[in-house]
mmCIF file of C-alpha atoms in Angstrom:
data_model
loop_
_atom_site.group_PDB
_atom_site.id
_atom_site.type_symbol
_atom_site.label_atom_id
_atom_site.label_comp_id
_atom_site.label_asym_id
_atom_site.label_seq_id
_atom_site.Cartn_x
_atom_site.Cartn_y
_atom_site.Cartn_z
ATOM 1 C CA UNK A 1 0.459 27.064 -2.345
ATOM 2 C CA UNK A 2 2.300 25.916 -5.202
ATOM 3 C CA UNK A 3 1.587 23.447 -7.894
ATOM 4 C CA UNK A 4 3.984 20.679 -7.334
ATOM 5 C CA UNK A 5 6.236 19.639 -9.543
ATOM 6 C CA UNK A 6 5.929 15.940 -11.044
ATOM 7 C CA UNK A 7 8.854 14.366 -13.055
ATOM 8 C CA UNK A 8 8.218 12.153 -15.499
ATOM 9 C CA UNK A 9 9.276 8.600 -15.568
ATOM 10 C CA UNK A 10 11.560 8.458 -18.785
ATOM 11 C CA UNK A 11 13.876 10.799 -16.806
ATOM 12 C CA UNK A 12 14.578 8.245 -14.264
ATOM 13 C CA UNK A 13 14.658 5.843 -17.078
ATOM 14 C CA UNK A 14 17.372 7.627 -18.832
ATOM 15 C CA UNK A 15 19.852 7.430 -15.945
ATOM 16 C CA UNK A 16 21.687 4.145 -15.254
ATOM 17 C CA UNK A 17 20.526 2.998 -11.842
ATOM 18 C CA UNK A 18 24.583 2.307 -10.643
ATOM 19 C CA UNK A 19 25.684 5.786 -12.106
ATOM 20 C CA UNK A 20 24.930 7.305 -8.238
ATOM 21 C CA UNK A 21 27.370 7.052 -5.248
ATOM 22 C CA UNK A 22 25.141 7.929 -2.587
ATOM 23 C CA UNK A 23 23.664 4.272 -1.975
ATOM 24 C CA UNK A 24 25.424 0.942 -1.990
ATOM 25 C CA UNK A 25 25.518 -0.469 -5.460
ATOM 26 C CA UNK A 26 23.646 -4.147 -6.426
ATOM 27 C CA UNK A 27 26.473 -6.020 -6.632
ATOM 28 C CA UNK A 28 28.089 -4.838 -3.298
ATOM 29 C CA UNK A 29 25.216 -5.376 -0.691
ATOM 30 C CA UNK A 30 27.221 -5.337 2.710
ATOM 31 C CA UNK A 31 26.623 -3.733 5.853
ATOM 32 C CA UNK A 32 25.764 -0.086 5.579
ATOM 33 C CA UNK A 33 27.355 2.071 8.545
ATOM 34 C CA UNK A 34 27.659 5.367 6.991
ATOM 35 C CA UNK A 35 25.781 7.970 9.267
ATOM 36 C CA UNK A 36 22.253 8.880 7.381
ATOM 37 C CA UNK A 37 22.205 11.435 5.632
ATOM 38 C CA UNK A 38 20.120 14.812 5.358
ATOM 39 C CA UNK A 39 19.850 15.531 1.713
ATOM 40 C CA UNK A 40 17.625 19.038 1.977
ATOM 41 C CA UNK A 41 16.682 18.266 -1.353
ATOM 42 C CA UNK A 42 14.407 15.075 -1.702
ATOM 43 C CA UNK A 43 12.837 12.845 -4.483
ATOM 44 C CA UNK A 44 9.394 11.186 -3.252
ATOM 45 C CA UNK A 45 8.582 8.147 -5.447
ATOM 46 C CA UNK A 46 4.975 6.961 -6.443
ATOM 47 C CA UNK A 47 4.134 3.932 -7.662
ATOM 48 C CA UNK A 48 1.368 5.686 -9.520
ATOM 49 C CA UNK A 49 -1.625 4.570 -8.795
ATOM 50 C CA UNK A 50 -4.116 6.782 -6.722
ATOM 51 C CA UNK A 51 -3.190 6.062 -3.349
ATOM 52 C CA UNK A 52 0.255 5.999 -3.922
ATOM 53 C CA UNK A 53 -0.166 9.541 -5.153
ATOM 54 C CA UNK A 54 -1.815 10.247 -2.340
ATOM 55 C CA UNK A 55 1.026 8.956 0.228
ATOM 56 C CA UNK A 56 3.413 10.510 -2.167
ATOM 57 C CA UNK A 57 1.603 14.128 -1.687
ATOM 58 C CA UNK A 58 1.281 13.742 1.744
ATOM 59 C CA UNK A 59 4.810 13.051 1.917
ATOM 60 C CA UNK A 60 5.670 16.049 0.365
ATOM 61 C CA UNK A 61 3.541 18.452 1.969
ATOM 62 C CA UNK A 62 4.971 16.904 5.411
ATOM 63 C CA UNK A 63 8.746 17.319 4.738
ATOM 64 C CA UNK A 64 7.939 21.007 2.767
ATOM 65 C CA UNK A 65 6.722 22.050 5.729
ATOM 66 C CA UNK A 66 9.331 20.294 7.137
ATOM 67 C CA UNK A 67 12.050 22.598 5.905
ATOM 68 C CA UNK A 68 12.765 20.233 2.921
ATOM 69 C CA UNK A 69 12.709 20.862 -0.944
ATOM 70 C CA UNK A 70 10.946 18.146 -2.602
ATOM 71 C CA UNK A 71 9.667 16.979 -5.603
ATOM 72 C CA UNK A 72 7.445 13.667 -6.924
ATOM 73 C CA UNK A 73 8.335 11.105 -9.820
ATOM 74 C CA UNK A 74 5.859 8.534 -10.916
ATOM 75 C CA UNK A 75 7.579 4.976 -11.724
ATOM 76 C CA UNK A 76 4.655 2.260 -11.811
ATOM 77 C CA UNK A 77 7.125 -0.892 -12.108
ATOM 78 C CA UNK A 78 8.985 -1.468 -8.756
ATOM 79 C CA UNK A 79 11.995 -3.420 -10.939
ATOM 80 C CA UNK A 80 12.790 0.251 -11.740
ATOM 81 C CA UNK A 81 11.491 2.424 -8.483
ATOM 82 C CA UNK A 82 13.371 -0.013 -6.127
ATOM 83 C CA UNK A 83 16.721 0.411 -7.900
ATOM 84 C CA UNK A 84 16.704 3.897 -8.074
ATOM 85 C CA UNK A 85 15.720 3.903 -4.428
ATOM 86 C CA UNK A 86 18.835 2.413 -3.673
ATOM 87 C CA UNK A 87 21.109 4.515 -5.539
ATOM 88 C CA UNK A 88 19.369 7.794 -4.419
ATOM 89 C CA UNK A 89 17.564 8.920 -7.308
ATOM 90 C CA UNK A 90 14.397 8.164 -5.584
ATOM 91 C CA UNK A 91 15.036 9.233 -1.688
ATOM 92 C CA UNK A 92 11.489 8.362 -0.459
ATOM 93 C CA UNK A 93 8.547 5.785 -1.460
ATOM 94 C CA UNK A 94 5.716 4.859 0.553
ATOM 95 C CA UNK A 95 5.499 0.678 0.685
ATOM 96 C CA UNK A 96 3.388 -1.693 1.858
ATOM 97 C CA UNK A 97 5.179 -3.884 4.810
ATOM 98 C CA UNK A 98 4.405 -7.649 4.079
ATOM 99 C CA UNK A 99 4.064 -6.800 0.306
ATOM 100 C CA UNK A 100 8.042 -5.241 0.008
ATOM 101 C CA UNK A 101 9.781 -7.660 2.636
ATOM 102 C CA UNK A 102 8.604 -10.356 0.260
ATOM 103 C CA UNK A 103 9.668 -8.239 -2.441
ATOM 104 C CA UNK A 104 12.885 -7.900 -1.043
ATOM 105 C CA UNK A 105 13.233 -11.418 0.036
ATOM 106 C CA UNK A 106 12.841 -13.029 -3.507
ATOM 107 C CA UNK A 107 15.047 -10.452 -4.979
ATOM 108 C CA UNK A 108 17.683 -11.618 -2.271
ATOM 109 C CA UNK A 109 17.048 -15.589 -2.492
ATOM 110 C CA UNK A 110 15.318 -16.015 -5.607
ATOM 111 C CA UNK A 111 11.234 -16.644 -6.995
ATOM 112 C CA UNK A 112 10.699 -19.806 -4.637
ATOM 113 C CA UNK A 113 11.972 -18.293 -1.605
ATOM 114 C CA UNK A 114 9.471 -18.699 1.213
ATOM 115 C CA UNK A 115 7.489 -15.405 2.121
ATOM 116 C CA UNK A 116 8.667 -13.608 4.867
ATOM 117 C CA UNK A 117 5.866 -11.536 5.426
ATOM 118 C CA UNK A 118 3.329 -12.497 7.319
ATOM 119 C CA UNK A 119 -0.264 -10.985 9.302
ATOM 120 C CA UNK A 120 2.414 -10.484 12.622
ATOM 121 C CA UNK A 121 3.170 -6.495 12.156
ATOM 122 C CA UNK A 122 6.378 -7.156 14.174
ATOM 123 C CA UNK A 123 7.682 -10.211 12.629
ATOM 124 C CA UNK A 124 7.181 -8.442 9.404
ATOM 125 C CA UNK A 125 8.579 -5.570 9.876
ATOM 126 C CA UNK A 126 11.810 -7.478 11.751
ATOM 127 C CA UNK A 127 12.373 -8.987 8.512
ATOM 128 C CA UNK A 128 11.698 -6.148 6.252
ATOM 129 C CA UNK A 129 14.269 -4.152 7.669
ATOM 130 C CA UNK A 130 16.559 -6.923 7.844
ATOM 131 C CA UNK A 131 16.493 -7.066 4.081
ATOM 132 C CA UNK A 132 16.331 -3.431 3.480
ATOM 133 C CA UNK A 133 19.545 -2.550 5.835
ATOM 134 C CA UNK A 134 22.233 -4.222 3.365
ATOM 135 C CA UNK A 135 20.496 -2.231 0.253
ATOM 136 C CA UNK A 136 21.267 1.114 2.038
ATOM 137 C CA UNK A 137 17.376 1.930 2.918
ATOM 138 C CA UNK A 138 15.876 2.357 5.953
ATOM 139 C CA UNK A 139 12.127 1.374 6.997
ATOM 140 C CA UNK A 140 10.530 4.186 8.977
ATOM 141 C CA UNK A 141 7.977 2.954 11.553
ATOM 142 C CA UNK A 142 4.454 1.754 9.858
ATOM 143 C CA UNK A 143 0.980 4.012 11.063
ATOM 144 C CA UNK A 144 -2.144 2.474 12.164
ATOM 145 C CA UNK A 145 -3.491 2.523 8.144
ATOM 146 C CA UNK A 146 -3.339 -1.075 6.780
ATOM 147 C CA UNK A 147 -4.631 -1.637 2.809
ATOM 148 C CA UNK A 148 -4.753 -5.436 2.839
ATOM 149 C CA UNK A 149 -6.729 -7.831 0.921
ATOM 150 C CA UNK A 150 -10.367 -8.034 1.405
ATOM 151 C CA UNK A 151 -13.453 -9.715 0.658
ATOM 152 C CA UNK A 152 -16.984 -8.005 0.151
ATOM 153 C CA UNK A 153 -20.584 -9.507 -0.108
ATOM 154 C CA UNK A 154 -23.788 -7.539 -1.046
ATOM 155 C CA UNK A 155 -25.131 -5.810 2.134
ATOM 156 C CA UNK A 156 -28.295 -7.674 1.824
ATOM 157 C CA UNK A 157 -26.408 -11.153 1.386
ATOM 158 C CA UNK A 158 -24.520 -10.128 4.977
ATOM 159 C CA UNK A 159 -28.024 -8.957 6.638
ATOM 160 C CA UNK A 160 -29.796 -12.365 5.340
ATOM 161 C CA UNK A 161 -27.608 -14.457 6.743
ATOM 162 C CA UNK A 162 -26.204 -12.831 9.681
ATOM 163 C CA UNK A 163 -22.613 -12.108 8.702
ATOM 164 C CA UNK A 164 -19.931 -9.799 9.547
ATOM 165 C CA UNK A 165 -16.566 -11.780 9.444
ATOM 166 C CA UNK A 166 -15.190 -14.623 7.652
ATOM 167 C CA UNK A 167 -15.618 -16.728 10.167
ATOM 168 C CA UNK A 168 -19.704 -16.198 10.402
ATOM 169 C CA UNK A 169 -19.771 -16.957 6.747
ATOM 170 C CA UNK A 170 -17.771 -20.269 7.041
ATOM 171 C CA UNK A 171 -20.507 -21.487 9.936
ATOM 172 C CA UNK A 172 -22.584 -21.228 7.262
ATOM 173 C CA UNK A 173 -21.558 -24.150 5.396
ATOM 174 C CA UNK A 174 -23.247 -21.818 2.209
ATOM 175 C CA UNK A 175 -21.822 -22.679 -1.286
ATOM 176 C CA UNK A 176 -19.782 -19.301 -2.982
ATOM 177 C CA UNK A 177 -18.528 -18.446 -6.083
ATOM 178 C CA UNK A 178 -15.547 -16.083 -5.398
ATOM 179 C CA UNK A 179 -15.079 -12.760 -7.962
ATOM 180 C CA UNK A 180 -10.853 -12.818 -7.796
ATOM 181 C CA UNK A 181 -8.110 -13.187 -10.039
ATOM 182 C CA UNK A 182 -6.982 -16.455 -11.921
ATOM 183 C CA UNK A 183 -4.155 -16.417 -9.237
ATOM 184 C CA UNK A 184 -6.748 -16.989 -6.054
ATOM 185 C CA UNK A 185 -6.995 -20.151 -7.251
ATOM 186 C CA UNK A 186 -3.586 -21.153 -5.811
ATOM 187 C CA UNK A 187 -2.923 -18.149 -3.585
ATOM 188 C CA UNK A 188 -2.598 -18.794 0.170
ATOM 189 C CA UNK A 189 -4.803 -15.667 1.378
ATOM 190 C CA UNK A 190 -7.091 -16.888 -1.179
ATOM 191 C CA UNK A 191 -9.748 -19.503 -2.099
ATOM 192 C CA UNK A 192 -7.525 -21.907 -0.169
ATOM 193 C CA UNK A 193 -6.667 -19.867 2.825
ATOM 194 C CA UNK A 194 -10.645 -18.742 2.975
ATOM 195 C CA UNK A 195 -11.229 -22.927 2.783
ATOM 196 C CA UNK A 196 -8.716 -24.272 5.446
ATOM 197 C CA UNK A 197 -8.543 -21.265 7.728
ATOM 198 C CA UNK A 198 -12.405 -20.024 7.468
ATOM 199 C CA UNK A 199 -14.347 -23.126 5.913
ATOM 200 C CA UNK A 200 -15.816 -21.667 3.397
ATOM 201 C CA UNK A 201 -16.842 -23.475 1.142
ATOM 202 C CA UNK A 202 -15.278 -21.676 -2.232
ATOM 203 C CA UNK A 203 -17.382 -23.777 -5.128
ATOM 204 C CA UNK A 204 -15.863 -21.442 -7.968
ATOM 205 C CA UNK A 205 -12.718 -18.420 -9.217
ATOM 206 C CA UNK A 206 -14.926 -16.095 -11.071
ATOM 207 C CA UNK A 207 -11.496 -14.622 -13.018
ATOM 208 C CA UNK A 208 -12.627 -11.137 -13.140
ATOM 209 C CA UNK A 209 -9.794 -9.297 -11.031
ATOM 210 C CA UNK A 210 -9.241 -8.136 -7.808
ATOM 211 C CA UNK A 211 -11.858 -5.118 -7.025
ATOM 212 C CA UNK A 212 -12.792 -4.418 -10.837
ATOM 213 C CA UNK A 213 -15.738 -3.121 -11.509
ATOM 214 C CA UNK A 214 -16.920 -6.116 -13.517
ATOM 215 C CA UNK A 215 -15.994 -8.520 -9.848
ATOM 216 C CA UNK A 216 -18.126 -6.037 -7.953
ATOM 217 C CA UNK A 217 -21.301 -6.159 -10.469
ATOM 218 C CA UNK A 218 -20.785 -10.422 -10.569
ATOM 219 C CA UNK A 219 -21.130 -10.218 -6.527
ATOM 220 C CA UNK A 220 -23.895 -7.326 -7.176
ATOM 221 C CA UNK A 221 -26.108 -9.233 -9.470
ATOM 222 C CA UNK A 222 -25.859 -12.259 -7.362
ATOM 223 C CA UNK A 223 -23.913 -14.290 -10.078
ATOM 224 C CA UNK A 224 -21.087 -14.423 -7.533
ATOM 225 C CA UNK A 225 -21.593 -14.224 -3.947
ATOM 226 C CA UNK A 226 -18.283 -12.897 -2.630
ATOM 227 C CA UNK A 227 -15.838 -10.515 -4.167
ATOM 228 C CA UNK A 228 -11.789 -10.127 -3.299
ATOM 229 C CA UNK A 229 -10.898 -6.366 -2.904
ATOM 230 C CA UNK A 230 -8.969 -4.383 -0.682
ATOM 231 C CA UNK A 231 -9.365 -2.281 2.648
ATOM 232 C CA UNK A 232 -9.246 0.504 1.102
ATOM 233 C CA UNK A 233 -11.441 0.235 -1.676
ATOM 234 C CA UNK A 234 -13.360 3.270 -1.975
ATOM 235 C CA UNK A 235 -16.136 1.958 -4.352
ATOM 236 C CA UNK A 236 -18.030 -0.830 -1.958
ATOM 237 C CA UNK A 237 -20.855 1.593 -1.526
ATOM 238 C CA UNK A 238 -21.369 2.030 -5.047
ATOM 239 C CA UNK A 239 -21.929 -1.341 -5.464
ATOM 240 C CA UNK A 240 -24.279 -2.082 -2.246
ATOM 241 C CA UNK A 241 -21.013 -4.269 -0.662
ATOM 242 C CA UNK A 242 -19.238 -4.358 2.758
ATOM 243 C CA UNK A 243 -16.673 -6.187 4.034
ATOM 244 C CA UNK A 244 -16.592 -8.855 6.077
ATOM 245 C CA UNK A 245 -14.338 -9.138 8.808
ATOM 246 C CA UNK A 246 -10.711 -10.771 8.916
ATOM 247 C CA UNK A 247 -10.739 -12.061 12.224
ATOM 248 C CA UNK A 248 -8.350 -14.550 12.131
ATOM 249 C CA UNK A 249 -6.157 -12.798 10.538
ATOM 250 C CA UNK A 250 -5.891 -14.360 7.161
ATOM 251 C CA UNK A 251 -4.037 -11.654 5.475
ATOM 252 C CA UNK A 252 -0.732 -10.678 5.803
ATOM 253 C CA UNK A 253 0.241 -7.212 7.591
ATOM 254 C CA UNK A 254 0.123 -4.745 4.541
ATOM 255 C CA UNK A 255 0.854 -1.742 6.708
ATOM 256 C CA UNK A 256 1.839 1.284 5.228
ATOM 257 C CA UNK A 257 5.492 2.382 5.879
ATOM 258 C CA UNK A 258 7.965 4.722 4.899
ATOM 259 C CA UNK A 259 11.086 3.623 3.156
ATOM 260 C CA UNK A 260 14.064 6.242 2.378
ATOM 261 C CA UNK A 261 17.533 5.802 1.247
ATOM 262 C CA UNK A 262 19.661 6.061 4.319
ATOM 263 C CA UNK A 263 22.187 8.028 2.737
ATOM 264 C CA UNK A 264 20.181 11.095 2.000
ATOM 265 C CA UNK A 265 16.877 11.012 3.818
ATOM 266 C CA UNK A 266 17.686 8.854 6.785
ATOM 267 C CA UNK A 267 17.777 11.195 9.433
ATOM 268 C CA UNK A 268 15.603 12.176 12.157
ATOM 269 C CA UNK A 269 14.435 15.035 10.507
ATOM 270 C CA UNK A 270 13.150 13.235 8.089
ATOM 271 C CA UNK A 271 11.899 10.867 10.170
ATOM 272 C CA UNK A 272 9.918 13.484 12.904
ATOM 273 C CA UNK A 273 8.317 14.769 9.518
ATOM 274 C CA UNK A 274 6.729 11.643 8.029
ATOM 275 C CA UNK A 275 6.411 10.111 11.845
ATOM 276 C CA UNK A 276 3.152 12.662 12.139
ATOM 277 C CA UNK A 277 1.199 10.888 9.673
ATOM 278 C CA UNK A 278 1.321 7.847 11.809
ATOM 279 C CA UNK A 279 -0.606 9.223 14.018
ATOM 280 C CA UNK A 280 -3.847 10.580 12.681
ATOM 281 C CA UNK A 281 -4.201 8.133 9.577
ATOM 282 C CA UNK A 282 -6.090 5.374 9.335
ATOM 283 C CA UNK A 283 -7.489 2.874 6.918
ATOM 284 C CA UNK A 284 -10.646 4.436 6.974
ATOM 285 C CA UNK A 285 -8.891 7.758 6.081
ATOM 286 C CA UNK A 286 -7.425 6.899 3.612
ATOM 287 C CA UNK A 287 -10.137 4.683 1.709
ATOM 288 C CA UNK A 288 -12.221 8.581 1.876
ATOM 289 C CA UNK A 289 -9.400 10.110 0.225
ATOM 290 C CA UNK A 290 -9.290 7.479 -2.179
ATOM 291 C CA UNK A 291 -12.615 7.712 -3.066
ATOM 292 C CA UNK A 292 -12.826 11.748 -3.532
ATOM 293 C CA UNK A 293 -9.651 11.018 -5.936
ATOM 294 C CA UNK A 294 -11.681 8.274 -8.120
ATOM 295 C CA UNK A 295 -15.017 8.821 -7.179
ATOM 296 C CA UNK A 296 -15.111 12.985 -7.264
ATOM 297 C CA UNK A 297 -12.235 13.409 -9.422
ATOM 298 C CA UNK A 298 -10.170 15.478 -6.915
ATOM 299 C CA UNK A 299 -6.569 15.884 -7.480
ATOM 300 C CA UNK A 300 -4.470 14.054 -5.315
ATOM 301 C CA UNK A 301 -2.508 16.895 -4.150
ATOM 302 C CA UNK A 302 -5.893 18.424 -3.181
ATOM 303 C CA UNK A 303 -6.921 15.616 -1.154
ATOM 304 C CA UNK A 304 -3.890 15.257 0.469
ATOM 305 C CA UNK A 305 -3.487 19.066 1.211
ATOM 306 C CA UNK A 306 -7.280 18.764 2.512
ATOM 307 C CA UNK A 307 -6.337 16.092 4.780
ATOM 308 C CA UNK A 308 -3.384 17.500 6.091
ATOM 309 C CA UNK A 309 -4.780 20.974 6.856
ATOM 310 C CA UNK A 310 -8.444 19.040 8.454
ATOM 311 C CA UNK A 311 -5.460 17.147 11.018
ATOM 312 C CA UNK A 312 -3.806 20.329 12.077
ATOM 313 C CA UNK A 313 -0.461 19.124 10.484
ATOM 314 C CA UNK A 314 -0.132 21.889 8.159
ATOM 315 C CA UNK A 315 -1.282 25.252 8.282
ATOM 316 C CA UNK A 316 -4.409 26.638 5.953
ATOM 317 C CA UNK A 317 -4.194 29.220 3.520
#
């Protein structure tokens, strides 16, 4: 197999985002009813971090085999990656469902527009591609993988007093200091969703980020008791952690998806390619592959070809 080719960010940055015909531009966001298009040469986007890389691999591998000639750019800041979606010098990103529509909502009506996403997958996803539709992208259909916030204890903390969800550690009524960004303090789906939807009784914002290392070793060394992370964090054994159930659904529905520019990578083919991830990846899955990336130092493209190959989607050798 070959080595794939990765472009650089500063090329992307060197090209004026309106300079490209093929998607509608900023200032002229009306209906888009142009038949999609089947560009046989594609442009996958990664937001550069590992599991983006991952997606963005998997992506690749999926519409190569596909029949399609692709290659990957990294662009970490999605003021630049979302642009150049549009105007179709990106043709393909993986996104995150309730994460993007509020994205694309604020973009549309400003900062302090009220969030659109929301933990209903369908409601979400309604108003995702309602947003995305007038920008000349369309939103394939999200798999069963989900990376959502999280929140971890100490194995032994959950054992001791009985816990696997949220709500077990709200009956409780046990005081906990939270390791989280400054931003839970104020946050929804943080300490004060955890307080009026779980009753927990948050007594403290340890500001040491979401899923560091140093908010993992606070909740490990029993300074703090609970620690926000992700789903897909693939660390929380490391660190003698699990997670504790969402069960009513506090977070919002951060489902992977798909999103292409209509124009060039909005047809079926396209679509039929990608579509086969759906079914065979999961958040579990994907949390693995993270970890052999960060953990074992495994090269995305590895990992995903691994993947890929162990599912039957792609042939070995």
């Amino acid at each position: 197999m070959r080595a794939r080719r990765t472009v650089p960010a500063i090329l992307l940055l060197a090209l004026p985002v309106t300079a490209c015909t093929t998607g509608p531009a900023l200032e002229n966001q009306g209906a888009v009813t142009a038949p999609p298009g089947d560009s046989k040469h594609l442009t996958i986007g990664s937001a550069g971090f590992t599991e983006s890389d991952l997606l963005a691999q998997m992506y690749a591998l999926l519409l190569d085999r596909a029949g399609y000639s692709t290659k990957i750019i990294s662009v970490t800041n999605r003021e630049i990656y979302e642009p150049a979606l549009e105007s179709g010098q990106i043709d393909v990103v993986p996104e995150y469902a309730a994460t993007f529509a509020d994205w694309l909502n604020a973009k549309k009506n400003g900062a302090d527009a009220a969030p659109v996403g929301s933990p209903d997958l369908a409601a979400t996803m309604k108003a995702l591609r309602a947003l995305a539709a007038p920008r000349g992208l369309t939103v394939l259909d999200p798999g069963r993988a989900v990376d959502q916030n999280a929140f971890a204890v100490t194995a032994a903390y959950a054992t001791k007093h009985h816990l696997k969800s949220l709500s077990d550690l709200g009956r409780t009524g046990l005081p906990v200091r939270l390791a989280a960004g400054d931003e839970c303090v104020q946050r929804p789906y943080c300490a004060p969703g955890l307080k009026k939807t779980y009753g927990i009784d948050i007594t403290a914002v340890d500001p040491k980020g979401v899923g560091t290392t140093q908010a993992k070793q606070a909740v490990q060394s029993g300074r703090d008791q609970m620690v926000l992370t992700t789903t897909t964090d693939a660390t929380l054994d490391e660190f003698g952690l699990v997670l504790l159930a969402d069960d009513k659904h506090l977070q919002n529905a951060d489902y992977l998806v798909p999103v292409v520019n209509r124009s060039r990578a909005g047809s079926e083919g396209v679509r039929k390619a990608l579509g086969k991830l759906n079914t065979v990846l999961t958040t579990a899955d994907l949390a693995r592959m993270n970890e052999q990336a960060d953990s074992w130092r495994r090269l995305p493209e590895d990992v995903a070809r691994s993947y890929l190959r162990s599912e039957h989607l792609i042939p070995a050798g």
